Coordinates of C-alpha atoms in Angstrom, one line a residue:
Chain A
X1 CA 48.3 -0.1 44.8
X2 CA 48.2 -3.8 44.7
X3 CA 45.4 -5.5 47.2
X4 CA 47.2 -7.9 49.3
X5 CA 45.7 -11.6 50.4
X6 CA 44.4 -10.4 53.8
X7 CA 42.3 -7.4 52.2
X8 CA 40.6 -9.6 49.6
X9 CA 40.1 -12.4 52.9
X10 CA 38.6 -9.5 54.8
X11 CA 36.2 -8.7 51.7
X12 CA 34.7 -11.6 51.9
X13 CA 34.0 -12.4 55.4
X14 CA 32.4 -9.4 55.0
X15 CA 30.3 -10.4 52.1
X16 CA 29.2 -13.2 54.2
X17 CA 31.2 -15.8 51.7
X18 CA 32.5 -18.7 52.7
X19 CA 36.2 -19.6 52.0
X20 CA 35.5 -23.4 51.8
X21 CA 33.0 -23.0 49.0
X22 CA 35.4 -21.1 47.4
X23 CA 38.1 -21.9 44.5
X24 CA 40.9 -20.8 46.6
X25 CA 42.1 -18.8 43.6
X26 CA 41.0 -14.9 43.5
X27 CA 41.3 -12.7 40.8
X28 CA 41.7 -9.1 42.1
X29 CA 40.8 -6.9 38.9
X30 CA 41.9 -3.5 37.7
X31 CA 42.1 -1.3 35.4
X32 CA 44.9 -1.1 33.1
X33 CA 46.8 2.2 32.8
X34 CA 46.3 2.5 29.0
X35 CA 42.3 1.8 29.4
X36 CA 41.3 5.0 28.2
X37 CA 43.7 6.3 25.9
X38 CA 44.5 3.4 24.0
X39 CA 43.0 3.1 20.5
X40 CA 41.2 -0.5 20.5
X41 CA 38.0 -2.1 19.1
X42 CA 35.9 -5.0 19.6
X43 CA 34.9 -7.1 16.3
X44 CA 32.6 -10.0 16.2
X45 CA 33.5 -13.2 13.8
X46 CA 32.0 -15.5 12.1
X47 CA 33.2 -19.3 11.8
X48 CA 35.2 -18.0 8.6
X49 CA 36.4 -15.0 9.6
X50 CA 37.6 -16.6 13.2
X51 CA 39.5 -19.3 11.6
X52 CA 41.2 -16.7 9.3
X53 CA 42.6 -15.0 12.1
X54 CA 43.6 -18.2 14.2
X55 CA 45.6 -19.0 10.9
X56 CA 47.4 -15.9 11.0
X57 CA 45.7 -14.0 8.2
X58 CA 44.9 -10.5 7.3
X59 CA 41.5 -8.7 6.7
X60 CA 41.0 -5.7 4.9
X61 CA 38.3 -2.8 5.2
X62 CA 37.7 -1.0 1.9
X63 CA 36.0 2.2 1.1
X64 CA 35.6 5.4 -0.3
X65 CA 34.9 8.5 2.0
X66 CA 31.3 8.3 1.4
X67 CA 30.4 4.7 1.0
X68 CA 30.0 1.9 3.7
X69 CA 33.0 0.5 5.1
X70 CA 33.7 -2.8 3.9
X71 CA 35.7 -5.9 5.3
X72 CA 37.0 -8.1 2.9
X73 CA 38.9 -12.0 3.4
X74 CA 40.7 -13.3 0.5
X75 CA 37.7 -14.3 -0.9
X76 CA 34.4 -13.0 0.7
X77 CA 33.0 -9.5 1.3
X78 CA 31.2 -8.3 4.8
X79 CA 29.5 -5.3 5.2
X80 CA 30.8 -3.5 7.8
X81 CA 27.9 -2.3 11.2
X82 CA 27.9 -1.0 14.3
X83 CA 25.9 -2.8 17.0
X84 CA 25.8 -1.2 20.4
X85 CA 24.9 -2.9 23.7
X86 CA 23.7 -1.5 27.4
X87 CA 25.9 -3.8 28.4
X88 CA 29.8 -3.0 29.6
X89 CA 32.1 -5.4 28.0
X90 CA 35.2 -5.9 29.8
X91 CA 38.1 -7.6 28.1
X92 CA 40.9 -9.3 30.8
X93 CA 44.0 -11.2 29.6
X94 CA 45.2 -12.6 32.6
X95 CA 41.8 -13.8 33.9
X96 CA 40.9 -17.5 34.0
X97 CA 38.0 -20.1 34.1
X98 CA 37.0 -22.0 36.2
X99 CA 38.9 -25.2 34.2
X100 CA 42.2 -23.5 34.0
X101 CA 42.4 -23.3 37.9
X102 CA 44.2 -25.8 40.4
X103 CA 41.4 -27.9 41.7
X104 CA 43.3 -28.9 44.9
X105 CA 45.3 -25.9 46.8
X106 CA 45.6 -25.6 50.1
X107 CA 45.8 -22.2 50.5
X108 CA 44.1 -19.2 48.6
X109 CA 45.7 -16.9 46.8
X110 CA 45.6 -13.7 44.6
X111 CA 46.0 -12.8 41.1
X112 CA 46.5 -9.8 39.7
X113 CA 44.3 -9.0 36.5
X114 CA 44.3 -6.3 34.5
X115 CA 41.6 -5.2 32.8
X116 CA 43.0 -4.3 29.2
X117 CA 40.3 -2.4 27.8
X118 CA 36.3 -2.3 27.8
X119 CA 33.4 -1.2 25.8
X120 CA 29.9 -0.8 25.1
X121 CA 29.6 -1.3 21.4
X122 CA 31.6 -3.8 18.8
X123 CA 31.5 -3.9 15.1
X124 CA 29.9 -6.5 13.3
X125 CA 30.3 -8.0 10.0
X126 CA 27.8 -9.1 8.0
X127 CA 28.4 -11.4 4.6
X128 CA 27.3 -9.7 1.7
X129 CA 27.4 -9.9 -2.3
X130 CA 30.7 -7.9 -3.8
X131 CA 30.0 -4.3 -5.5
X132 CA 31.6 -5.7 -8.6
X133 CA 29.4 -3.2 -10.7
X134 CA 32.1 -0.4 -10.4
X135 CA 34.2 -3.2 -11.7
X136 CA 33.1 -3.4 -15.1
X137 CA 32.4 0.4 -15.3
X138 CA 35.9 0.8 -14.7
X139 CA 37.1 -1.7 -17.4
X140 CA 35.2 -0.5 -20.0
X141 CA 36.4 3.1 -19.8
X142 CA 39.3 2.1 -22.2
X143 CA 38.4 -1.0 -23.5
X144 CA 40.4 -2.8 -26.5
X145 CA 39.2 -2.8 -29.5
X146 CA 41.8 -4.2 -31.6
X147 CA 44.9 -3.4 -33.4
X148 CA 44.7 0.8 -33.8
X149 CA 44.7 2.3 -36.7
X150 CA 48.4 3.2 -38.9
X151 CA 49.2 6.4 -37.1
X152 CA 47.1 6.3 -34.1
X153 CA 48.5 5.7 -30.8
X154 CA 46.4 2.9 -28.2
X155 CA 46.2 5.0 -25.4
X156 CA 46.9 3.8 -22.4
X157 CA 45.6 5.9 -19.8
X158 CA 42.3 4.4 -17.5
X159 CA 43.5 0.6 -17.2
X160 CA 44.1 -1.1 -14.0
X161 CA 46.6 -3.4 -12.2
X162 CA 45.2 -5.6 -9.9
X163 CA 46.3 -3.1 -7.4
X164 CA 45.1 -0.4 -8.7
X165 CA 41.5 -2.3 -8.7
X166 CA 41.7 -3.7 -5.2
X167 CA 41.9 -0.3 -4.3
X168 CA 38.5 1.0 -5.8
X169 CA 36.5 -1.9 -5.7
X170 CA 34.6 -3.1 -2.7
X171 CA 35.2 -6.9 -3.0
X172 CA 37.9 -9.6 -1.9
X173 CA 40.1 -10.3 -4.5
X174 CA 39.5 -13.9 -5.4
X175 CA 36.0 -12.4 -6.0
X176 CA 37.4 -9.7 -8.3
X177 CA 39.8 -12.6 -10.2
X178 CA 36.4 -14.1 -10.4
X179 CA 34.5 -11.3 -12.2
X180 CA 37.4 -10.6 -14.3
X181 CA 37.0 -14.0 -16.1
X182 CA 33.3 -13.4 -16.1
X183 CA 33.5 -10.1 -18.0
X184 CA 35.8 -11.4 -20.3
X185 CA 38.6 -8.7 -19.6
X186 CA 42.1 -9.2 -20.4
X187 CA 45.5 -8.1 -19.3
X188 CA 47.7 -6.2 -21.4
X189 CA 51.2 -5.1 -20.1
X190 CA 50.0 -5.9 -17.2
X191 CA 47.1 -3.7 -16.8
X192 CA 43.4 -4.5 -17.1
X193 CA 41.1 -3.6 -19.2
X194 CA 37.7 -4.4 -20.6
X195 CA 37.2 -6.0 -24.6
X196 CA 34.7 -3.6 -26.7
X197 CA 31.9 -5.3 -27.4
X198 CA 32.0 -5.2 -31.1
X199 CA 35.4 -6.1 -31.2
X200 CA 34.6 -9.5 -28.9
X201 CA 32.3 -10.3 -31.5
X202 CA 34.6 -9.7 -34.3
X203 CA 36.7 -12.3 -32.6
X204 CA 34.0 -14.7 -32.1
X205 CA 32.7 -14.4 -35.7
X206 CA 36.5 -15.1 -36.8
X207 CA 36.8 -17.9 -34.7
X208 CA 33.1 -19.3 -35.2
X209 CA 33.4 -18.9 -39.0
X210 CA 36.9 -21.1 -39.4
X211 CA 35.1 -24.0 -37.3
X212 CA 32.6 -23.5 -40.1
X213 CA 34.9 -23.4 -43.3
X214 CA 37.3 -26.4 -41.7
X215 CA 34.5 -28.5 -40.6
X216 CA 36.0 -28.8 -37.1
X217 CA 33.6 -30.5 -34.8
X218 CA 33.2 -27.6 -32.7
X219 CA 34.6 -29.8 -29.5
X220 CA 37.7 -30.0 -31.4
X221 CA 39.4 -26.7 -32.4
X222 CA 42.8 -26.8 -32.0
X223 CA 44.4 -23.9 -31.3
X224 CA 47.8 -23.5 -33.4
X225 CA 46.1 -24.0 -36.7
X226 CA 44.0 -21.4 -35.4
X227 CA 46.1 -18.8 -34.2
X228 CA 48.1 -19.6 -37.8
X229 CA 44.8 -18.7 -39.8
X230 CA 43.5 -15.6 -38.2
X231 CA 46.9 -14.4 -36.8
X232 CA 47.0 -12.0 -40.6
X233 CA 43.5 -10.6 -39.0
X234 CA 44.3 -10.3 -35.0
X235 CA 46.6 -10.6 -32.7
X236 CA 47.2 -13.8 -31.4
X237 CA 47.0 -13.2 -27.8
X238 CA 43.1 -12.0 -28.4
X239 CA 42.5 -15.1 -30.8
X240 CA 43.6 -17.3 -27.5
X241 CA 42.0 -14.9 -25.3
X242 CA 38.7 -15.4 -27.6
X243 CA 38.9 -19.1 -26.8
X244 CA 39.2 -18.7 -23.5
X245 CA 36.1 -17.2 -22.8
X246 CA 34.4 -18.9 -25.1
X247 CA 35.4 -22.4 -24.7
X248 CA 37.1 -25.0 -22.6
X249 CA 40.6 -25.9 -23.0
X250 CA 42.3 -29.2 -23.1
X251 CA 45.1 -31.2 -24.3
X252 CA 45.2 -34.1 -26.5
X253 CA 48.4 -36.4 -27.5
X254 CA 50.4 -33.3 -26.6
X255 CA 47.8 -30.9 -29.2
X256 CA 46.1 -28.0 -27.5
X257 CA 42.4 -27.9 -28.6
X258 CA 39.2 -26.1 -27.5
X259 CA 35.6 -27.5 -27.2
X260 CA 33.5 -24.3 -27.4
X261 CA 31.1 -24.1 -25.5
X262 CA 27.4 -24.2 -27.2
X263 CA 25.7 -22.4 -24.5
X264 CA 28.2 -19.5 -25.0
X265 CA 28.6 -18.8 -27.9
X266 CA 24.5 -19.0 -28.7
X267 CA 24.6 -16.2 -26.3
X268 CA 27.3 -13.6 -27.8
X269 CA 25.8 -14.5 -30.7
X270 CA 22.4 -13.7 -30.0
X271 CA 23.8 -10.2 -27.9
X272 CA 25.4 -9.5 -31.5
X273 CA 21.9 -9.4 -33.6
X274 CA 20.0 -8.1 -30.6
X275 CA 22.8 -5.0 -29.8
X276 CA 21.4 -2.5 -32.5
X277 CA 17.5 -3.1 -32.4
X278 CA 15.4 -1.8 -30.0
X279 CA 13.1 -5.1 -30.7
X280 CA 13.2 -7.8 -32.7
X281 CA 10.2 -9.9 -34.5
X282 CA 10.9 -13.3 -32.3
X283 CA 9.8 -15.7 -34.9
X284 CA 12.2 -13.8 -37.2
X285 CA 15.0 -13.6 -34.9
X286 CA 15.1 -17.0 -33.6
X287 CA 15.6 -18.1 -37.6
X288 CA 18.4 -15.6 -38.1
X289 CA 20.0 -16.9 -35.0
X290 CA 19.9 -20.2 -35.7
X291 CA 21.7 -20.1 -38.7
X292 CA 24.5 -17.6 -37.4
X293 CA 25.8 -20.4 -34.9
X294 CA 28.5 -23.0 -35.9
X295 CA 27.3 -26.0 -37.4
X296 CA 26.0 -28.5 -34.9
X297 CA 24.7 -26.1 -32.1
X298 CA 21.5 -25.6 -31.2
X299 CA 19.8 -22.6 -30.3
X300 CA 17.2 -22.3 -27.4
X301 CA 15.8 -19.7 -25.7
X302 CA 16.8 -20.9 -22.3
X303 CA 20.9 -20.0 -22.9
X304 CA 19.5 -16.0 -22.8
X305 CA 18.0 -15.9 -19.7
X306 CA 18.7 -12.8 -17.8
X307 CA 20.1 -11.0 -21.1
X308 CA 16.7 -10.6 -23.4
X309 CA 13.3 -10.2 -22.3
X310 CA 10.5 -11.5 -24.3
X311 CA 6.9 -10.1 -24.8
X312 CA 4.7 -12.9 -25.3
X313 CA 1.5 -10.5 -24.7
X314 CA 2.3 -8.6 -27.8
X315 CA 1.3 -9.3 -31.3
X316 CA 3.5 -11.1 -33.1
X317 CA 5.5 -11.8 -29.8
X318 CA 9.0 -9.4 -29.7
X319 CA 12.4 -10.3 -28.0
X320 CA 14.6 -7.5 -26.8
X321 CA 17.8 -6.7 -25.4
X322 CA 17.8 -6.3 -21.0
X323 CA 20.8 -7.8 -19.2
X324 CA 20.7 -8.2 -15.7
X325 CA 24.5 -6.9 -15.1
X326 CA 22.9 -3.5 -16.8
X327 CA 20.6 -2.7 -13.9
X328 CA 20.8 -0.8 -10.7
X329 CA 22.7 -2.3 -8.0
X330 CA 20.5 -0.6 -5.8
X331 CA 17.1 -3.0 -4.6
X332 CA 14.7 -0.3 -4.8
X333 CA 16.4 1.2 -7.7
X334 CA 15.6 -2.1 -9.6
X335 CA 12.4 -2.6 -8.4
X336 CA 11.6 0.6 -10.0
X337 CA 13.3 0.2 -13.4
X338 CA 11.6 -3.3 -14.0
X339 CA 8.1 -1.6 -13.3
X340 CA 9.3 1.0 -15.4
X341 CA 10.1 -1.5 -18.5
X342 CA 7.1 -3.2 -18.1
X343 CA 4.1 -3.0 -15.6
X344 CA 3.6 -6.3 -14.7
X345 CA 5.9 -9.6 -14.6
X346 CA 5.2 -12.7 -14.3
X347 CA 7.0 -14.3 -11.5
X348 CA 9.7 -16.6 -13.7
X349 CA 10.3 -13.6 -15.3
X350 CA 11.2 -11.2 -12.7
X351 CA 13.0 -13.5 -10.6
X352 CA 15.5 -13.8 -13.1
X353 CA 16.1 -10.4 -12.7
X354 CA 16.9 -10.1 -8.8
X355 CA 17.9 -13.4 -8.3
X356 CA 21.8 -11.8 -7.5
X357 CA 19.7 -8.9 -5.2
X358 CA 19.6 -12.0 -2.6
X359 CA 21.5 -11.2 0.0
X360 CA 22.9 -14.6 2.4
X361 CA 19.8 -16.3 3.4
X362 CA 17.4 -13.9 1.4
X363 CA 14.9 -15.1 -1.1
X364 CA 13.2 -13.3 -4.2
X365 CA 10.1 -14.6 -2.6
X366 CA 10.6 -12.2 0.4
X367 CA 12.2 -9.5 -1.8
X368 CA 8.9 -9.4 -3.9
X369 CA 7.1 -9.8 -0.9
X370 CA 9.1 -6.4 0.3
X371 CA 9.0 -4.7 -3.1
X372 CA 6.0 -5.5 -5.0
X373 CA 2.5 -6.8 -4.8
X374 CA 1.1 -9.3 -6.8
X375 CA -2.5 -10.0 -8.5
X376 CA -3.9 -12.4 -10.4
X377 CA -4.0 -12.0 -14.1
X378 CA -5.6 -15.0 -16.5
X379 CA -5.0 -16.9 -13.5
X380 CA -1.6 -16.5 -13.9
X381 CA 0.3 -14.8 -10.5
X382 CA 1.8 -11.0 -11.5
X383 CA 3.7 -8.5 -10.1
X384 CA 3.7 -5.0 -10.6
X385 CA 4.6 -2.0 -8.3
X386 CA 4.2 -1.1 -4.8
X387 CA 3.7 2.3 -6.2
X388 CA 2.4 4.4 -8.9
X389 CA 5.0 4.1 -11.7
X390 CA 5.2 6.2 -15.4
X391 CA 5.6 3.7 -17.9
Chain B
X1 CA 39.8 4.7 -2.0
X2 CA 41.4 3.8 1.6
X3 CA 42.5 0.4 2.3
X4 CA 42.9 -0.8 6.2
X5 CA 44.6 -3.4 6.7
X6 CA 43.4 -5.9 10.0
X7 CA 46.3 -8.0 10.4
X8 CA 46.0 -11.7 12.0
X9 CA 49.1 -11.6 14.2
X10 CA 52.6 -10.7 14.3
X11 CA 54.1 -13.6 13.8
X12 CA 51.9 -16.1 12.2
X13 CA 50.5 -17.5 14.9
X14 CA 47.1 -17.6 16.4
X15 CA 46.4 -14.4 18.9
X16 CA 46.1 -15.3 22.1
X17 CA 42.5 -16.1 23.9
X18 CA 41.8 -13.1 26.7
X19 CA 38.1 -13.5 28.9
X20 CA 35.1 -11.2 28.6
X21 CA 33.3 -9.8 31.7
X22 CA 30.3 -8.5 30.8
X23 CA 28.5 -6.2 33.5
X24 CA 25.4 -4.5 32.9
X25 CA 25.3 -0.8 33.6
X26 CA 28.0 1.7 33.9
X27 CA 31.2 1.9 35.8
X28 CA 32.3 4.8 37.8
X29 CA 35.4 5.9 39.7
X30 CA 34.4 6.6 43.2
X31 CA 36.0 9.5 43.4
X32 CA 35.7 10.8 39.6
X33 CA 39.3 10.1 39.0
X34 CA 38.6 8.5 36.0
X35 CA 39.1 4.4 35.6
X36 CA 42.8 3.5 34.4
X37 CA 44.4 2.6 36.8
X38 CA 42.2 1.9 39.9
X39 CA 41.0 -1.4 41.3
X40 CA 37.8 -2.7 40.0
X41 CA 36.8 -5.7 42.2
X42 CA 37.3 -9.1 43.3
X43 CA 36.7 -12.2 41.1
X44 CA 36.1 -15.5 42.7
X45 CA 34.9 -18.8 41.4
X46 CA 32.6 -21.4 43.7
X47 CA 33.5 -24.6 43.6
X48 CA 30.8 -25.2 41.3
X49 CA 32.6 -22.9 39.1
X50 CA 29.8 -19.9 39.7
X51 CA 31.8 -16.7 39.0
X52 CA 31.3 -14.6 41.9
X53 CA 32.4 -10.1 41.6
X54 CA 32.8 -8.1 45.0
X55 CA 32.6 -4.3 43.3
X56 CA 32.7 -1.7 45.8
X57 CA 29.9 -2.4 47.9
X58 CA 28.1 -5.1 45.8
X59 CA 28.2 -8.3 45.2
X60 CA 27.0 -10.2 41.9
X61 CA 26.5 -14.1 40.7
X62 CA 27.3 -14.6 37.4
X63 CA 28.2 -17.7 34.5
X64 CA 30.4 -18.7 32.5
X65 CA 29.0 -18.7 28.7
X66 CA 30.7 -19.7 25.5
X67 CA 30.7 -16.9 22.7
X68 CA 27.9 -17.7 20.2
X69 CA 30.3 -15.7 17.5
X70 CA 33.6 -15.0 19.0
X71 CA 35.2 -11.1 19.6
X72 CA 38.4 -10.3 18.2
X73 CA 39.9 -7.2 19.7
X74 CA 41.7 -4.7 17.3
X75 CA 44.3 -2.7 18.6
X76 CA 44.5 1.0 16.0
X77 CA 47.8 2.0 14.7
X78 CA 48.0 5.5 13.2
X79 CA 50.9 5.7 10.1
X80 CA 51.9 9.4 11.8
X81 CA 52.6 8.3 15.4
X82 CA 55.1 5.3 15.7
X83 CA 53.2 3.3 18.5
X84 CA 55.7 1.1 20.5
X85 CA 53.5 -1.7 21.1
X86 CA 55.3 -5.1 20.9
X87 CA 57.4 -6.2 18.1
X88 CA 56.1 -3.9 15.5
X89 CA 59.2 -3.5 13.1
X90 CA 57.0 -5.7 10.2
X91 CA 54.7 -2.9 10.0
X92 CA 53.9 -2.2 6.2
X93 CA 52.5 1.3 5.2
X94 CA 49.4 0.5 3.4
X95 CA 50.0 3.6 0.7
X96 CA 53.4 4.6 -0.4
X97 CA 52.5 6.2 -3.4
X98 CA 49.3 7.6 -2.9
X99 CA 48.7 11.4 -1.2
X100 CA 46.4 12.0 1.6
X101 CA 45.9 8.6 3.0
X102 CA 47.0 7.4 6.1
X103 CA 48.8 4.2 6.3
X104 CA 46.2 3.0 9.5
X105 CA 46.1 -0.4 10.4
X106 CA 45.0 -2.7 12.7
X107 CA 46.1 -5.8 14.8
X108 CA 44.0 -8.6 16.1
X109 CA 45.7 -8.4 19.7
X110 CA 43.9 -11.3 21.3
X111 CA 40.5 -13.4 20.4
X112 CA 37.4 -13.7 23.0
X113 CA 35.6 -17.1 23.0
X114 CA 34.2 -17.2 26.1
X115 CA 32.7 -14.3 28.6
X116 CA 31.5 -14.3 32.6
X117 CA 28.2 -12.1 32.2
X118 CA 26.2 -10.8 35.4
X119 CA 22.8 -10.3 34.9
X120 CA 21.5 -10.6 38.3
X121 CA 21.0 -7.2 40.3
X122 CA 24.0 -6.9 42.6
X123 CA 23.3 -7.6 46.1
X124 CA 24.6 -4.9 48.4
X125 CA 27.2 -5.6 51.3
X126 CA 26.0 -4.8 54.3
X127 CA 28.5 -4.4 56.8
X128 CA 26.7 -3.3 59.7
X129 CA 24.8 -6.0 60.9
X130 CA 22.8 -5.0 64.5
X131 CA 23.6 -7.6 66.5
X132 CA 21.0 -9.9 68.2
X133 CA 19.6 -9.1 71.1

């Protein structure tokens, strides 16, 4: 039933509003037929997201029947809300503004608009760090760990294509490409998997102890004479794959060389001697680690932040194995590990440990603030726990 | 793991821009015949560009407001029932290989920037006016 010109006319005299302070255009509004049984949502966007869509470009949501929905971009992950409102949102395609209207008309006339669909509630993204935890987890379920032994078989079974992983990790996929470099994995026949530990060092000690015994500058490795003197001990593809992660490559008159990176290597290094102890003697350990890097890098205590903790309060001062990417993804959950490890913190130290907690906008001031209380302690500023924890 | 896809548009292109009305309270049908289909109101513009709504017997005053963070509306499409809307033939199911997960998806079908909200209490019509003596 479609409201002619003279009903809407007879509206408004009767609503006491006067045509000649009207725009001359009316909108007569109803209810579209599919208002009800269509399947439809309303979804708030950010700057990013909006300018995603206006491009033409997909989203996707992620998750697993019992974890939080998540929407992921190409390259950023939102967690996924519900917000309600009291209000009734009504959303009409054919309706204009004041701006998109005829100014001058002489006479009035009606639209029709239909009102496509309405609701009360909308979901609403919110910018959060990637679960990338799962990631490694995943990786390291069949990790390499070299060439197998005459008669054994490499098995094959728990290693992931990049399908495969966007469909079990919550995170976009630049951010999983990201993660993959980060955790050093590498791709065989196409599928991803995670480099044992050991074995990554046995690389690294190849690769760090030819620098040595050529005298290479370590800036200047270059990587066919390389891959020519370890290729009787490892596959090639792992010696390159080595280098990758543990240096920066370049090209020089047409030579491919590698400037490893001092910083890096310090560190796997330092993991290496640290992996079987529970603690180390510092003094002792900073000698011994010293003289296990290449010639011409320097060790300093700074390259291990976030992997080893260091007990200055204890006599003669120890150094032990704690790496952030080891710890519970979960805030509360590391909040009470750390107070498990060790009762109180000093704040440089502890902040190293939930600086990736931060969510956008979020400090590790207000997450101590949240999670712990501090006290004074020599005059220096501690934290310890909110609550009663067994050490 | 289920993946849901949210695509951008059909073709490429940018969706097109549709107007919020935002009312507050709820809307019935006068005679509980539920709302598709049925007229809602009248919407008319001053010429100061003050949206004005006639509903029923009630009339509100209301603005124009640009959309701090813009709405994008998402239109559901379930793998098992072939929905007709528009040119859907590039539909891709989302699993082929994998069992017991539907190949849902969704389209952006238009973006919201802007929105006439009514806030004020809506002023009722009175048609009966006694006339002066």
């Amino acid at each position: 039933m479609k409201i002619t010109l003279e009903e809407v006319q007879a509206t408004l005299q009767i609503a006491k509003l006067n045509e000649e302070d009207l725009n001359p255009t009316i909108h007569c509004l109803s209810f579209g037929e599919n208002v009800s049984s269509a399947d439809y949502c309303l979804m708030e966007l950010d700057d990013t997201l909006c300018k995603h869509i206006e491009a033409g470009q997909s989203l996707v949501i992620r998750g697993d029947k019992d974890e939080r929905a998540v929407l992921c971009s190409c390259d950023k992950t939102y967690d996924l809300r519900i917000a309600n409102t009291s209000n009734l949102l009504l959303f009409v395609p054919g309706c204009k503004t004041p701006d998109q209207l005829p100014i001058t008309q002489d006479r009035a006339c009606v639209v029709h608009a239909e009102i496509w669909g309405f609701c009360n509630s909308y979901w609403e993204p919110r910018k959060q760090r990637p679960k990338l935890k799962k990631l490694k987890k995943l990786l390291m379920e069949n990790p390499y760990a070299g060439v197998p032994l005459a008669g054994q078989e490499e098995s094959k079974e728990n290693r992931y294509t990049m399908q495969d992983l966007l469909e079990r990790i919550q995170a976009s996929e630049e951010e999983i490409k990201n993660h993959l470099v980060t955790i050093h994995a590498c791709q065989i026949d196409g599928c991803w998997c995670g480099l044992d530990f050991d074995y990554e060092m046995k690389l690294l000690s190849h690769v760090t102890q030819l620098v040595d015994s050529e005298s290479w500058s370590f800036n200047k490795v270059p990587l066919q004479t390389s891959l020519e003197e370890l290729a009787p001990l490892e596959p090639r593809e792992m010696i390159e794959h080595c280098l990758n992660c543990y240096g920066r490559r370049y090209t020089d008159k047409g030579e491919v060389f590698y400037a490893l990176h001092e910083d890096k290597v310090c560190r796997g290094l330092a993991l290496m001697l640290l992996q079987n102890a529970v603690k180390f003697n510092l003094k002792e350990f900073q000698e011994v680690w010293q003289q296990s890097v290449p010639e011409g890098m320097s060790t300093r205590l700074e390259q291990l932040k976030g992997v080893v903790l260091v007990d200055r309060a204890s006599s003669p001062e120890t150094i032990s194995l704690l790496k952030v990417e080891d710890l519970p993804e979960d805030t509360l959950e590391r909040f009470n590990l750390l107070f498990t490890l060790r009762e109180k913190w000093t704040e440089e130290d502890i902040t190293t440990y939930i600086q990736d907690l931060c969510g956008e906008k979020q400090t590790t001031g207000a997450l101590l603030t949240k999670f712990a209380r501090s006290s004074l302690q020599n005059g220096i500023k501690v934290f310890n726990s909110r609550r009663p924890v067994a050490t | 793991m289920v993946q849901i896809v949210i695509r951008g548009s059909v073709d490429g292109c940018s969706p097109p821009q549709w107007l919020l009305v935002e009312l507050q309270g709820e809307m019935v049908s006068r005679h509980n015949s539920g709302l598709a289909g049925n007229v809602m109101g009248d919407l008319l513009y001053t010429k100061e560009g003050v949206p004005v709504l006639i509903v029923g017997h009630h009339i509100l005053y209301g603005k124009l407001v640009k959309l701090e963070k813009p709405f994008a509306v998402l239109r559901k499409h379930s793998g098992d029932s072939p929905d007709s809307y528009a040119d859907d033939a590039t539909q891709i199911p989302m699993e082929t290989d994998h069992q017991g997960l539907t190949s849902t998806s969704y389209t952006v079908s238009a973006l919201i920037k802007q929105k006439l909200i009514f806030k004020t209490r809506p002023k009722p019509i009175i048609t009966n006016v006694p006339k002066k003596v």
